[in-house]
Amino acid sequence: QVQLVESGGGLVQAGGSLRLSCAASRRINSINYMGWYRQAPGKQRELVAAITSGGSTNYADFVKGRFTISRDNAKNTVYLQMNSLKPEDTAVYYCNIREGDYSGRYYHSEYWGQGTQVTVSS
């Protein structure tokens, strides 16, 4: 079992920045897949960014060039740096880890953080 605690959400004006953090209750160096998802009211939960244990990253088209995912194994934490925020980025952001392969498509266990609200005003 893994517990994930998220922080860093808040209210920011369009064009501003926030950094989300997700702290895990165990070592993450051996976890092959960690990601950030978001869900806005009336919308499906969608992938924002993902990172593998080797540092490879994957981003949704709508955040490429604006968001950066990273991980600090020493702190057992994954981050999402969000720059040039837009009102449409407003959502609850969830940290996700999957114990399986590097793609995140085949896994035997999945854990979610509690979610952190990001609100971007115009």
PDB file of N, CA, C and O in Angstrom, residues 22-93:
ATOM      1  N   CYS A  22       3.595  15.911  -4.682  1.00  0.00           N
ATOM      2  CA  CYS A  22       2.953  14.669  -4.277  1.00  0.00           C
ATOM      3  C   CYS A  22       3.984  13.841  -3.526  1.00  0.00           C
ATOM      4  O   CYS A  22       4.939  13.337  -4.128  1.00  0.00           O
ATOM      5  N   ALA A  23       3.801  13.725  -2.224  1.00  0.00           N
ATOM      6  CA  ALA A  23       4.729  12.987  -1.378  1.00  0.00           C
ATOM      7  C   ALA A  23       4.199  11.589  -1.115  1.00  0.00           C
ATOM      8  O   ALA A  23       3.068  11.419  -0.666  1.00  0.00           O
ATOM      9  N   ALA A  24       5.018  10.596  -1.372  1.00  0.00           N
ATOM     10  CA  ALA A  24       4.641   9.204  -1.186  1.00  0.00           C
ATOM     11  C   ALA A  24       5.126   8.677   0.156  1.00  0.00           C
ATOM     12  O   ALA A  24       6.135   9.135   0.694  1.00  0.00           O
ATOM     13  N   SER A  25       4.406   7.701   0.677  1.00  0.00           N
ATOM     14  CA  SER A  25       4.726   7.126   1.980  1.00  0.00           C
ATOM     15  C   SER A  25       5.809   6.058   1.926  1.00  0.00           C
ATOM     16  O   SER A  25       6.157   5.485   2.958  1.00  0.00           O
ATOM     17  N   ARG A  26       6.328   5.795   0.771  1.00  0.00           N
ATOM     18  CA  ARG A  26       7.373   4.804   0.596  1.00  0.00           C
ATOM     19  C   ARG A  26       8.335   5.272  -0.478  1.00  0.00           C
ATOM     20  O   ARG A  26       8.076   6.254  -1.178  1.00  0.00           O
ATOM     21  N   ARG A  27       9.423   4.545  -0.632  1.00  0.00           N
ATOM     22  CA  ARG A  27      10.375   4.868  -1.683  1.00  0.00           C
ATOM     23  C   ARG A  27       9.723   4.792  -3.046  1.00  0.00           C
ATOM     24  O   ARG A  27       8.929   3.892  -3.312  1.00  0.00           O
ATOM     25  N   ILE A  28      10.062   5.733  -3.897  1.00  0.00           N
ATOM     26  CA  ILE A  28       9.489   5.757  -5.235  1.00  0.00           C
ATOM     27  C   ILE A  28      10.498   5.401  -6.310  1.00  0.00           C
ATOM     28  O   ILE A  28      10.137   5.369  -7.485  1.00  0.00           O
ATOM     29  N   ASN A  29      11.729   5.137  -5.915  1.00  0.00           N
ATOM     30  CA  ASN A  29      12.756   4.860  -6.917  1.00  0.00           C
ATOM     31  C   ASN A  29      12.437   3.640  -7.760  1.00  0.00           C
ATOM     32  O   ASN A  29      12.852   3.556  -8.922  1.00  0.00           O
ATOM     33  N   SER A  30      11.697   2.688  -7.193  1.00  0.00           N
ATOM     34  CA  SER A  30      11.370   1.469  -7.912  1.00  0.00           C
ATOM     35  C   SER A  30       9.989   1.500  -8.553  1.00  0.00           C
ATOM     36  O   SER A  30       9.583   0.522  -9.181  1.00  0.00           O
ATOM     37  N   ILE A  31       9.269   2.601  -8.403  1.00  0.00           N
ATOM     38  CA  ILE A  31       7.954   2.730  -9.021  1.00  0.00           C
ATOM     39  C   ILE A  31       8.149   3.204 -10.460  1.00  0.00           C
ATOM     40  O   ILE A  31       8.677   4.289 -10.701  1.00  0.00           O
ATOM     41  N   ASN A  32       7.709   2.397 -11.397  1.00  0.00           N
ATOM     42  CA  ASN A  32       8.003   2.660 -12.801  1.00  0.00           C
ATOM     43  C   ASN A  32       7.206   3.807 -13.401  1.00  0.00           C
ATOM     44  O   ASN A  32       7.660   4.441 -14.351  1.00  0.00           O
ATOM     45  N   TYR A  33       6.031   4.067 -12.877  1.00  0.00           N
ATOM     46  CA  TYR A  33       5.147   5.064 -13.468  1.00  0.00           C
ATOM     47  C   TYR A  33       4.531   5.946 -12.391  1.00  0.00           C
ATOM     48  O   TYR A  33       3.926   5.442 -11.446  1.00  0.00           O
ATOM     49  N   MET A  34       4.675   7.245 -12.551  1.00  0.00           N
ATOM     50  CA  MET A  34       4.003   8.221 -11.708  1.00  0.00           C
ATOM     51  C   MET A  34       3.447   9.307 -12.612  1.00  0.00           C
ATOM     52  O   MET A  34       4.094   9.702 -13.576  1.00  0.00           O
ATOM     53  N   GLY A  35       2.267   9.775 -12.284  1.00  0.00           N
ATOM     54  CA  GLY A  35       1.658  10.759 -13.152  1.00  0.00           C
ATOM     55  C   GLY A  35       0.755  11.729 -12.419  1.00  0.00           C
ATOM     56  O   GLY A  35       0.434  11.556 -11.242  1.00  0.00           O
ATOM     57  N   TRP A  36       0.371  12.769 -13.152  1.00  0.00           N
ATOM     58  CA  TRP A  36      -0.607  13.738 -12.698  1.00  0.00           C
ATOM     59  C   TRP A  36      -1.801  13.706 -13.647  1.00  0.00           C
ATOM     60  O   TRP A  36      -1.626  13.735 -14.871  1.00  0.00           O
ATOM     61  N   TYR A  37      -2.976  13.648 -13.063  1.00  0.00           N
ATOM     62  CA  TYR A  37      -4.224  13.737 -13.803  1.00  0.00           C
ATOM     63  C   TYR A  37      -5.011  14.929 -13.285  1.00  0.00           C
ATOM     64  O   TYR A  37      -4.731  15.454 -12.210  1.00  0.00           O
ATOM     65  N   ARG A  38      -5.990  15.357 -14.052  1.00  0.00           N
ATOM     66  CA  ARG A  38      -6.854  16.429 -13.579  1.00  0.00           C
ATOM     67  C   ARG A  38      -8.290  16.159 -14.001  1.00  0.00           C
ATOM     68  O   ARG A  38      -8.546  15.457 -14.978  1.00  0.00           O
ATOM     69  N   GLN A  39      -9.210  16.734 -13.248  1.00  0.00           N
ATOM     70  CA  GLN A  39     -10.624  16.593 -13.551  1.00  0.00           C
ATOM     71  C   GLN A  39     -11.341  17.899 -13.251  1.00  0.00           C
ATOM     72  O   GLN A  39     -11.328  18.377 -12.126  1.00  0.00           O
ATOM     73  N   ALA A  40     -11.951  18.456 -14.278  1.00  0.00           N
ATOM     74  CA  ALA A  40     -12.756  19.658 -14.143  1.00  0.00           C
ATOM     75  C   ALA A  40     -14.219  19.262 -14.014  1.00  0.00           C
ATOM     76  O   ALA A  40     -14.612  18.167 -14.435  1.00  0.00           O
ATOM     77  N   PRO A  41     -15.056  20.129 -13.446  1.00  0.00           N
ATOM     78  CA  PRO A  41     -16.477  19.802 -13.311  1.00  0.00           C
ATOM     79  C   PRO A  41     -17.105  19.444 -14.646  1.00  0.00           C
ATOM     80  O   PRO A  41     -16.935  20.157 -15.638  1.00  0.00           O
ATOM     81  N   GLY A  42     -17.814  18.327 -14.671  1.00  0.00           N
ATOM     82  CA  GLY A  42     -18.484  17.884 -15.882  1.00  0.00           C
ATOM     83  C   GLY A  42     -17.577  17.266 -16.920  1.00  0.00           C
ATOM     84  O   GLY A  42     -18.040  16.955 -18.022  1.00  0.00           O
ATOM     85  N   LYS A  43     -16.311  17.076 -16.593  1.00  0.00           N
ATOM     86  CA  LYS A  43     -15.353  16.516 -17.533  1.00  0.00           C
ATOM     87  C   LYS A  43     -14.784  15.212 -17.005  1.00  0.00           C
ATOM     88  O   LYS A  43     -14.810  14.947 -15.807  1.00  0.00           O
ATOM     89  N   GLN A  44     -14.274  14.390 -17.910  1.00  0.00           N
ATOM     90  CA  GLN A  44     -13.589  13.172 -17.516  1.00  0.00           C
ATOM     91  C   GLN A  44     -12.218  13.490 -16.942  1.00  0.00           C
ATOM     92  O   GLN A  44     -11.605  14.500 -17.295  1.00  0.00           O
ATOM     93  N   ARG A  45     -11.750  12.619 -16.064  1.00  0.00           N
ATOM     94  CA  ARG A  45     -10.396  12.745 -15.585  1.00  0.00           C
ATOM     95  C   ARG A  45      -9.441  12.472 -16.747  1.00  0.00           C
ATOM     96  O   ARG A  45      -9.620  11.508 -17.500  1.00  0.00           O
ATOM     97  N   GLU A  46      -8.434  13.317 -16.893  1.00  0.00           N
ATOM     98  CA  GLU A  46      -7.528  13.205 -18.019  1.00  0.00           C
ATOM     99  C   GLU A  46      -6.077  13.277 -17.568  1.00  0.00           C
ATOM    100  O   GLU A  46      -5.738  13.939 -16.586  1.00  0.00           O
ATOM    101  N   LEU A  47      -5.242  12.597 -18.322  1.00  0.00           N
ATOM    102  CA  LEU A  47      -3.809  12.609 -18.042  1.00  0.00           C
ATOM    103  C   LEU A  47      -3.227  13.975 -18.362  1.00  0.00           C
ATOM    104  O   LEU A  47      -3.484  14.543 -19.424  1.00  0.00           O
ATOM    105  N   VAL A  48      -2.422  14.487 -17.446  1.00  0.00           N
ATOM    106  CA  VAL A  48      -1.698  15.731 -17.654  1.00  0.00           C
ATOM    107  C   VAL A  48      -0.250  15.445 -18.026  1.00  0.00           C
ATOM    108  O   VAL A  48       0.264  15.954 -19.019  1.00  0.00           O
ATOM    109  N   ALA A  49       0.421  14.643 -17.209  1.00  0.00           N
ATOM    110  CA  ALA A  49       1.820  14.319 -17.438  1.00  0.00           C
ATOM    111  C   ALA A  49       2.183  13.061 -16.678  1.00  0.00           C
ATOM    112  O   ALA A  49       1.559  12.735 -15.668  1.00  0.00           O
ATOM    113  N   ALA A  50       3.194  12.362 -17.153  1.00  0.00           N
ATOM    114  CA  ALA A  50       3.671  11.159 -16.486  1.00  0.00           C
ATOM    115  C   ALA A  50       5.185  11.088 -16.576  1.00  0.00           C
ATOM    116  O   ALA A  50       5.795  11.661 -17.484  1.00  0.00           O
ATOM    117  N   ILE A  51       5.779  10.373 -15.628  1.00  0.00           N
ATOM    118  CA  ILE A  51       7.226  10.209 -15.602  1.00  0.00           C
ATOM    119  C   ILE A  51       7.553   8.793 -15.149  1.00  0.00           C
ATOM    120  O   ILE A  51       6.898   8.243 -14.261  1.00  0.00           O
ATOM    121  N   THR A  52       8.565   8.193 -15.761  1.00  0.00           N
ATOM    122  CA  THR A  52       8.991   6.845 -15.407  1.00  0.00           C
ATOM    123  C   THR A  52      10.130   6.896 -14.405  1.00  0.00           C
ATOM    124  O   THR A  52      10.686   7.952 -14.108  1.00  0.00           O
ATOM    125  N   SER A  53      10.484   5.730 -13.887  1.00  0.00           N
ATOM    126  CA  SER A  53      11.602   5.650 -12.952  1.00  0.00           C
ATOM    127  C   SER A  53      12.912   6.070 -13.591  1.00  0.00           C
ATOM    128  O   SER A  53      13.836   6.495 -12.888  1.00  0.00           O
ATOM    129  N   GLY A  54      12.999   5.959 -14.906  1.00  0.00           N
ATOM    130  CA  GLY A  54      14.189   6.373 -15.619  1.00  0.00           C
ATOM    131  C   GLY A  54      14.211   7.834 -16.015  1.00  0.00           C
ATOM    132  O   GLY A  54      15.199   8.300 -16.583  1.00  0.00           O
ATOM    133  N   GLY A  55      13.129   8.556 -15.725  1.00  0.00           N
ATOM    134  CA  GLY A  55      13.078   9.973 -16.012  1.00  0.00           C
ATOM    135  C   GLY A  55      12.428  10.348 -17.329  1.00  0.00           C
ATOM    136  O   GLY A  55      12.350  11.539 -17.653  1.00  0.00           O
ATOM    137  N   SER A  56      11.968   9.369 -18.092  1.00  0.00           N
ATOM    138  CA  SER A  56      11.257   9.681 -19.326  1.00  0.00           C
ATOM    139  C   SER A  56       9.906  10.305 -19.003  1.00  0.00           C
ATOM    140  O   SER A  56       9.245   9.902 -18.050  1.00  0.00           O
ATOM    141  N   THR A  57       9.497  11.273 -19.799  1.00  0.00           N
ATOM    142  CA  THR A  57       8.261  11.999 -19.533  1.00  0.00           C
ATOM    143  C   THR A  57       7.304  11.929 -20.705  1.00  0.00           C
ATOM    144  O   THR A  57       7.699  11.718 -21.853  1.00  0.00           O
ATOM    145  N   ASN A  58       6.043  12.119 -20.391  1.00  0.00           N
ATOM    146  CA  ASN A  58       4.988  12.149 -21.380  1.00  0.00           C
ATOM    147  C   ASN A  58       4.000  13.227 -20.967  1.00  0.00           C
ATOM    148  O   ASN A  58       3.619  13.298 -19.795  1.00  0.00           O
ATOM    149  N   TYR A  59       3.574  14.067 -21.922  1.00  0.00           N
ATOM    150  CA  TYR A  59       2.680  15.174 -21.629  1.00  0.00           C
ATOM    151  C   TYR A  59       1.472  15.162 -22.537  1.00  0.00           C
ATOM    152  O   TYR A  59       1.564  14.812 -23.719  1.00  0.00           O
ATOM    153  N   ALA A  60       0.346  15.571 -21.980  1.00  0.00           N
ATOM    154  CA  ALA A  60      -0.820  15.824 -22.804  1.00  0.00           C
ATOM    155  C   ALA A  60      -0.552  17.017 -23.707  1.00  0.00           C
ATOM    156  O   ALA A  60       0.195  17.934 -23.344  1.00  0.00           O
ATOM    157  N   ASP A  61      -1.170  17.014 -24.880  1.00  0.00           N
ATOM    158  CA  ASP A  61      -0.935  18.088 -25.838  1.00  0.00           C
ATOM    159  C   ASP A  61      -1.274  19.463 -25.262  1.00  0.00           C
ATOM    160  O   ASP A  61      -0.608  20.456 -25.582  1.00  0.00           O
ATOM    161  N   PHE A  62      -2.288  19.530 -24.422  1.00  0.00           N
ATOM    162  CA  PHE A  62      -2.742  20.827 -23.940  1.00  0.00           C
ATOM    163  C   PHE A  62      -1.829  21.455 -22.900  1.00  0.00           C
ATOM    164  O   PHE A  62      -2.052  22.601 -22.501  1.00  0.00           O
ATOM    165  N   VAL A  63      -0.790  20.731 -22.449  1.00  0.00           N
ATOM    166  CA  VAL A  63       0.142  21.316 -21.479  1.00  0.00           C
ATOM    167  C   VAL A  63       1.581  21.339 -21.980  1.00  0.00           C
ATOM    168  O   VAL A  63       2.452  21.878 -21.284  1.00  0.00           O
ATOM    169  N   LYS A  64       1.836  20.798 -23.146  1.00  0.00           N
ATOM    170  CA  LYS A  64       3.201  20.771 -23.667  1.00  0.00           C
ATOM    171  C   LYS A  64       3.762  22.185 -23.794  1.00  0.00           C
ATOM    172  O   LYS A  64       3.120  23.079 -24.319  1.00  0.00           O
ATOM    173  N   GLY A  65       4.972  22.356 -23.287  1.00  0.00           N
ATOM    174  CA  GLY A  65       5.611  23.651 -23.316  1.00  0.00           C
ATOM    175  C   GLY A  65       5.275  24.536 -22.146  1.00  0.00           C
ATOM    176  O   GLY A  65       5.898  25.591 -21.972  1.00  0.00           O
ATOM    177  N   ARG A  66       4.303  24.137 -21.334  1.00  0.00           N
ATOM    178  CA  ARG A  66       3.897  24.935 -20.188  1.00  0.00           C
ATOM    179  C   ARG A  66       4.133  24.233 -18.853  1.00  0.00           C
ATOM    180  O   ARG A  66       4.497  24.879 -17.870  1.00  0.00           O
ATOM    181  N   PHE A  67       3.914  22.921 -18.825  1.00  0.00           N
ATOM    182  CA  PHE A  67       4.033  22.157 -17.583  1.00  0.00           C
ATOM    183  C   PHE A  67       5.261  21.263 -17.639  1.00  0.00           C
ATOM    184  O   PHE A  67       5.661  20.787 -18.711  1.00  0.00           O
ATOM    185  N   THR A  68       5.843  20.995 -16.481  1.00  0.00           N
ATOM    186  CA  THR A  68       6.979  20.095 -16.372  1.00  0.00           C
ATOM    187  C   THR A  68       6.778  19.155 -15.189  1.00  0.00           C
ATOM    188  O   THR A  68       6.548  19.610 -14.070  1.00  0.00           O
ATOM    189  N   ILE A  69       6.873  17.858 -15.444  1.00  0.00           N
ATOM    190  CA  ILE A  69       6.806  16.876 -14.375  1.00  0.00           C
ATOM    191  C   ILE A  69       8.221  16.449 -14.011  1.00  0.00           C
ATOM    192  O   ILE A  69       9.085  16.317 -14.880  1.00  0.00           O
ATOM    193  N   SER A  70       8.458  16.252 -12.731  1.00  0.00           N
ATOM    194  CA  SER A  70       9.765  15.809 -12.274  1.00  0.00           C
ATOM    195  C   SER A  70       9.592  14.982 -11.011  1.00  0.00           C
ATOM    196  O   SER A  70       8.525  14.987 -10.394  1.00  0.00           O
ATOM    197  N   ARG A  71      10.641  14.274 -10.638  1.00  0.00           N
ATOM    198  CA  ARG A  71      10.587  13.482  -9.417  1.00  0.00           C
ATOM    199  C   ARG A  71      11.899  13.593  -8.664  1.00  0.00           C
ATOM    200  O   ARG A  71      12.971  13.708  -9.260  1.00  0.00           O
ATOM    201  N   ASP A  72      11.801  13.565  -7.350  1.00  0.00           N
ATOM    202  CA  ASP A  72      12.949  13.598  -6.468  1.00  0.00           C
ATOM    203  C   ASP A  72      12.877  12.341  -5.621  1.00  0.00           C
ATOM    204  O   ASP A  72      12.126  12.272  -4.648  1.00  0.00           O
ATOM    205  N   ASN A  73      13.648  11.341  -6.003  1.00  0.00           N
ATOM    206  CA  ASN A  73      13.586  10.062  -5.304  1.00  0.00           C
ATOM    207  C   ASN A  73      14.036  10.169  -3.846  1.00  0.00           C
ATOM    208  O   ASN A  73      13.534   9.448  -2.987  1.00  0.00           O
ATOM    209  N   ALA A  74      14.977  11.065  -3.568  1.00  0.00           N
ATOM    210  CA  ALA A  74      15.455  11.233  -2.199  1.00  0.00           C
ATOM    211  C   ALA A  74      14.355  11.733  -1.278  1.00  0.00           C
ATOM    212  O   ALA A  74      14.355  11.445  -0.086  1.00  0.00           O
ATOM    213  N   LYS A  75      13.416  12.503  -1.823  1.00  0.00           N
ATOM    214  CA  LYS A  75      12.304  13.036  -1.046  1.00  0.00           C
ATOM    215  C   LYS A  75      11.013  12.257  -1.264  1.00  0.00           C
ATOM    216  O   LYS A  75       9.978  12.622  -0.708  1.00  0.00           O
ATOM    217  N   ASN A  76      11.081  11.217  -2.078  1.00  0.00           N
ATOM    218  CA  ASN A  76       9.904  10.405  -2.395  1.00  0.00           C
ATOM    219  C   ASN A  76       8.745  11.271  -2.880  1.00  0.00           C
ATOM    220  O   ASN A  76       7.593  11.079  -2.489  1.00  0.00           O
ATOM    221  N   THR A  77       9.068  12.210  -3.752  1.00  0.00           N
ATOM    222  CA  THR A  77       8.099  13.212  -4.173  1.00  0.00           C
ATOM    223  C   THR A  77       8.143  13.407  -5.685  1.00  0.00           C
ATOM    224  O   THR A  77       9.218  13.413  -6.292  1.00  0.00           O
ATOM    225  N   VAL A  78       6.969  13.575  -6.263  1.00  0.00           N
ATOM    226  CA  VAL A  78       6.849  13.947  -7.664  1.00  0.00           C
ATOM    227  C   VAL A  78       6.231  15.338  -7.733  1.00  0.00           C
ATOM    228  O   VAL A  78       5.369  15.681  -6.920  1.00  0.00           O
ATOM    229  N   TYR A  79       6.680  16.142  -8.685  1.00  0.00           N
ATOM    230  CA  TYR A  79       6.249  17.521  -8.809  1.00  0.00           C
ATOM    231  C   TYR A  79       5.608  17.776 -10.166  1.00  0.00           C
ATOM    232  O   TYR A  79       5.908  17.097 -11.150  1.00  0.00           O
ATOM    233  N   LEU A  80       4.766  18.777 -10.195  1.00  0.00           N
ATOM    234  CA  LEU A  80       4.243  19.288 -11.449  1.00  0.00           C
ATOM    235  C   LEU A  80       4.393  20.806 -11.427  1.00  0.00           C
ATOM    236  O   LEU A  80       3.666  21.492 -10.698  1.00  0.00           O
ATOM    237  N   GLN A  81       5.341  21.305 -12.200  1.00  0.00           N
ATOM    238  CA  GLN A  81       5.531  22.743 -12.339  1.00  0.00           C
ATOM    239  C   GLN A  81       4.621  23.234 -13.447  1.00  0.00           C
ATOM    240  O   GLN A  81       4.716  22.765 -14.580  1.00  0.00           O
ATOM    241  N   MET A  82       3.750  24.166 -13.126  1.00  0.00           N
ATOM    242  CA  MET A  82       2.762  24.664 -14.069  1.00  0.00           C
ATOM    243  C   MET A  82       3.028  26.141 -14.325  1.00  0.00           C
ATOM    244  O   MET A  82       2.912  26.963 -13.419  1.00  0.00           O
ATOM    245  N   ASN A  83       3.379  26.464 -15.554  1.00  0.00           N
ATOM    246  CA  ASN A  83       3.626  27.836 -15.967  1.00  0.00           C
ATOM    247  C   ASN A  83       2.609  28.259 -17.016  1.00  0.00           C
ATOM    248  O   ASN A  83       1.948  27.427 -17.630  1.00  0.00           O
ATOM    249  N   SER A  84       2.515  29.558 -17.229  1.00  0.00           N
ATOM    250  CA  SER A  84       1.592  30.115 -18.225  1.00  0.00           C
ATOM    251  C   SER A  84       0.195  29.537 -18.069  1.00  0.00           C
ATOM    252  O   SER A  84      -0.436  29.112 -19.038  1.00  0.00           O
ATOM    253  N   LEU A  85      -0.288  29.534 -16.858  1.00  0.00           N
ATOM    254  CA  LEU A  85      -1.580  28.927 -16.569  1.00  0.00           C
ATOM    255  C   LEU A  85      -2.719  29.666 -17.261  1.00  0.00           C
ATOM    256  O   LEU A  85      -2.691  30.889 -17.393  1.00  0.00           O
ATOM    257  N   LYS A  86      -3.697  28.889 -17.682  1.00  0.00           N
ATOM    258  CA  LYS A  86      -4.872  29.396 -18.368  1.00  0.00           C
ATOM    259  C   LYS A  86      -6.117  29.052 -17.559  1.00  0.00           C
ATOM    260  O   LYS A  86      -6.118  28.084 -16.807  1.00  0.00           O
ATOM    261  N   PRO A  87      -7.193  29.820 -17.731  1.00  0.00           N
ATOM    262  CA  PRO A  87      -8.428  29.494 -17.017  1.00  0.00           C
ATOM    263  C   PRO A  87      -8.898  28.059 -17.258  1.00  0.00           C
ATOM    264  O   PRO A  87      -9.456  27.441 -16.343  1.00  0.00           O
ATOM    265  N   GLU A  88      -8.677  27.522 -18.448  1.00  0.00           N
ATOM    266  CA  GLU A  88      -9.090  26.159 -18.729  1.00  0.00           C
ATOM    267  C   GLU A  88      -8.262  25.109 -18.000  1.00  0.00           C
ATOM    268  O   GLU A  88      -8.590  23.923 -18.037  1.00  0.00           O
ATOM    269  N   ASP A  89      -7.190  25.515 -17.332  1.00  0.00           N
ATOM    270  CA  ASP A  89      -6.432  24.604 -16.490  1.00  0.00           C
ATOM    271  C   ASP A  89      -7.094  24.383 -15.136  1.00  0.00           C
ATOM    272  O   ASP A  89      -6.639  23.539 -14.355  1.00  0.00           O
ATOM    273  N   THR A  90      -8.132  25.143 -14.843  1.00  0.00           N
ATOM    274  CA  THR A  90      -8.834  25.004 -13.576  1.00  0.00           C
ATOM    275  C   THR A  90      -9.404  23.602 -13.437  1.00  0.00           C
ATOM    276  O   THR A  90     -10.160  23.138 -14.289  1.00  0.00           O
ATOM    277  N   ALA A  91      -9.031  22.920 -12.364  1.00  0.00           N
ATOM    278  CA  ALA A  91      -9.450  21.540 -12.140  1.00  0.00           C
ATOM    279  C   ALA A  91      -8.904  21.067 -10.803  1.00  0.00           C
ATOM    280  O   ALA A  91      -8.092  21.747 -10.172  1.00  0.00           O
ATOM    281  N   VAL A  92      -9.348  19.893 -10.395  1.00  0.00           N
ATOM    282  CA  VAL A  92      -8.711  19.194  -9.292  1.00  0.00           C
ATOM    283  C   VAL A  92      -7.627  18.309  -9.881  1.00  0.00           C
ATOM    284  O   VAL A  92      -7.884  17.531 -10.804  1.00  0.00           O
ATOM    285  N   TYR A  93      -6.432  18.428  -9.358  1.00  0.00           N
ATOM    286  CA  TYR A  93      -5.296  17.676  -9.857  1.00  0.00           C
ATOM    287  C   TYR A  93      -4.980  16.525  -8.912  1.00  0.00           C
ATOM    288  O   TYR A  93      -4.901  16.710  -7.696  1.00  0.00           O
TER     289      TYR A  93
END
